[in-house]
Every structure is written in C-alpha cells, then in structure tokens.
C-alpha cells in the first residue's frame, strides 16, 4: 500500500471512483454523473492549485481511495474522501487521516461535510476527534501537544 500525491495519470481512476453511483449518492454538492472532459479540466486545476492537497492510496497499481483537502482560508481545509466501491478496507481510514495530519501544520483545521444519514462517516470522524459544529458539519483542530494529541491510530 502506498499513500502519495495524485498526478495526471490518476485522472481516470479517480473519475471512475467518483462517478460510481454508490459514491455519488454520498456527495453533498453534486450527485450527478460528471462527463470525463469536465472531470479532466477540474482535475488539472486541482493538481495545479498549490494550496490544495490531493492524495491517493494505491494497492497493486490500483487507486483504492482518494482524499482531497481543499483550501478554504488560512489554516482551514475541507476534506473529501472517496473509496473505490470494491474496496472495504476500513482500517485504512485511520492510516489515511494520520498521514493527512502529519502533512498539515499545527493548529490547522479540517472541516468535513457529511450527509445526515451517513452514520458510518459521522462515526469515523467522531472517532478521530472531529466535533459536530452544526448539522452536517464536523471539524477538527490539529493540536500536536502531548496532552491534546490528535490523529493517533484508533
């Protein structure tokens, strides 16, 4: 298993994961299928944006997960995670989030927008000390001090 930054070669894998019906129904912003041409334009812009972070988890040369951290404002990111529907590696959630936390700076904030009925994602983020701030919105402030260690493996 490899966690790495996404690159142009990943566009089609990510397109297929994102357009899977079971993944689309979890999207807050757009549950419609996206045409490949539109995806490629969006993907290129995401990779060029130096403030965003786009990671993939690769196993046997296949992308199984991807995670985006979209820059919102200074020290504040919106997280988006999608899993290849054929992959059910729940233990990878904690490994992925630990990697993200290692990359970000102390006191960065991660925001997760989760549909009200998506209890699996809600429970995962709560397990990682995300706090529900309002309906559908969870947030985590990274604090690396010993007494408030966030991001340790569950």
Coordinates of C-alpha atoms in Angstrom, one line a residue, residues 17-131:
X17 CA -14.5 6.1 -8.4
X18 CA -16.2 9.5 -8.3
X19 CA -18.8 8.5 -10.9
X20 CA -19.8 5.3 -9.2
X21 CA -23.4 5.5 -8.2
X22 CA -22.8 4.5 -4.6
X23 CA -20.1 7.2 -4.3
X24 CA -22.2 9.9 -6.0
X25 CA -25.1 9.5 -3.6
X26 CA -22.7 10.4 -0.7
X27 CA -21.8 13.7 -2.3
X28 CA -23.2 16.9 -0.7
X29 CA -22.5 19.1 -3.7
X30 CA -23.2 17.2 -6.9
X31 CA -24.7 13.7 -7.1
X32 CA -24.9 13.7 -10.9
X33 CA -22.5 11.8 -13.2
X34 CA -19.7 14.0 -14.4
X35 CA -18.5 13.8 -18.1
X36 CA -14.9 12.8 -18.5
X37 CA -13.9 16.0 -20.3
X38 CA -15.3 18.1 -17.4
X39 CA -13.5 15.9 -14.8
X40 CA -10.2 16.2 -16.6
X41 CA -10.4 20.1 -16.6
X42 CA -11.4 20.1 -12.9
X43 CA -8.6 17.5 -12.1
X44 CA -5.9 19.5 -13.8
X45 CA -6.9 22.7 -11.9
X46 CA -6.9 20.8 -8.6
X47 CA -3.4 19.5 -9.3
X48 CA -2.1 23.0 -10.2
X49 CA -3.5 24.6 -7.1
X50 CA -0.6 24.6 -4.6
X51 CA -2.9 25.3 -1.6
X52 CA -4.9 22.1 -2.1
X53 CA -3.7 18.6 -1.2
X54 CA -4.8 15.6 -3.3
X55 CA -3.7 12.1 -2.0
X56 CA -4.3 8.6 -3.3
X57 CA -3.9 5.2 -1.7
X58 CA -2.6 2.7 -4.2
X59 CA -2.6 -1.0 -3.8
X60 CA -1.3 -3.4 -6.6
X61 CA -1.2 -0.4 -9.0
X62 CA -4.8 0.4 -8.5
X63 CA -6.2 3.5 -6.7
X64 CA -8.4 2.3 -3.9
X65 CA -9.0 5.6 -2.1
X66 CA -8.5 9.3 -2.7
X67 CA -8.6 12.2 -0.3
X68 CA -8.7 15.9 -1.1
X69 CA -8.0 18.7 1.2
X70 CA -9.5 21.8 -0.4
X71 CA -8.0 25.1 0.9
X72 CA -10.8 27.3 2.4
X73 CA -8.8 30.0 4.1
X74 CA -5.6 30.3 6.1
X75 CA -5.1 27.1 8.1
X76 CA -8.6 25.7 7.2
X77 CA -9.3 22.8 4.8
X78 CA -12.4 20.9 3.6
X79 CA -11.8 17.2 3.5
X80 CA -13.3 14.9 0.9
X81 CA -12.6 11.1 0.9
X82 CA -13.9 8.6 -1.7
X83 CA -13.3 4.9 -1.7
X84 CA -13.2 2.5 -4.6
X85 CA -16.6 0.8 -4.1
X86 CA -14.9 -2.6 -4.5
X87 CA -12.6 -1.9 -1.5
X88 CA -13.7 -2.3 2.1
X89 CA -10.5 -1.6 4.0
X90 CA -11.9 0.2 7.0
X91 CA -8.6 0.1 8.8
X92 CA -7.2 2.4 6.1
X93 CA -9.4 5.3 7.2
X94 CA -7.2 5.8 10.3
X95 CA -3.9 5.4 8.4
X96 CA -5.1 7.9 5.8
X97 CA -6.2 10.5 8.3
X98 CA -2.9 10.1 10.2
X99 CA -1.0 10.8 7.0
X100 CA -3.0 14.0 6.4
X101 CA -2.5 15.2 10.0
X102 CA 1.3 14.6 9.6
X103 CA 1.3 16.8 6.5
X104 CA -0.7 19.7 7.9
X105 CA 0.7 22.3 10.3
X106 CA -0.1 22.6 14.0
X107 CA -3.5 24.3 14.6
X108 CA -4.8 23.7 11.1
X109 CA -8.5 23.0 10.9
X110 CA -10.1 20.2 8.8
X111 CA -13.8 20.5 8.0
X112 CA -15.9 17.5 7.0
X113 CA -19.3 17.9 5.5
X114 CA -21.3 14.7 6.0
X115 CA -24.8 13.9 5.0
X116 CA -27.2 13.5 7.9
X117 CA -28.0 9.8 7.2
X118 CA -24.3 8.8 6.6
X119 CA -23.7 7.4 10.1
X120 CA -20.6 5.4 9.1
X121 CA -18.7 8.5 8.1
X122 CA -20.0 10.5 11.0
X123 CA -18.8 7.8 13.4
X124 CA -15.4 7.6 11.8
X125 CA -14.8 11.3 12.0
X126 CA -16.0 11.4 15.6
X127 CA -13.6 8.6 16.4
X128 CA -10.8 11.0 15.2
X129 CA -12.0 13.8 17.5
X130 CA -14.0 15.7 14.9
X131 CA -16.7 17.6 16.7

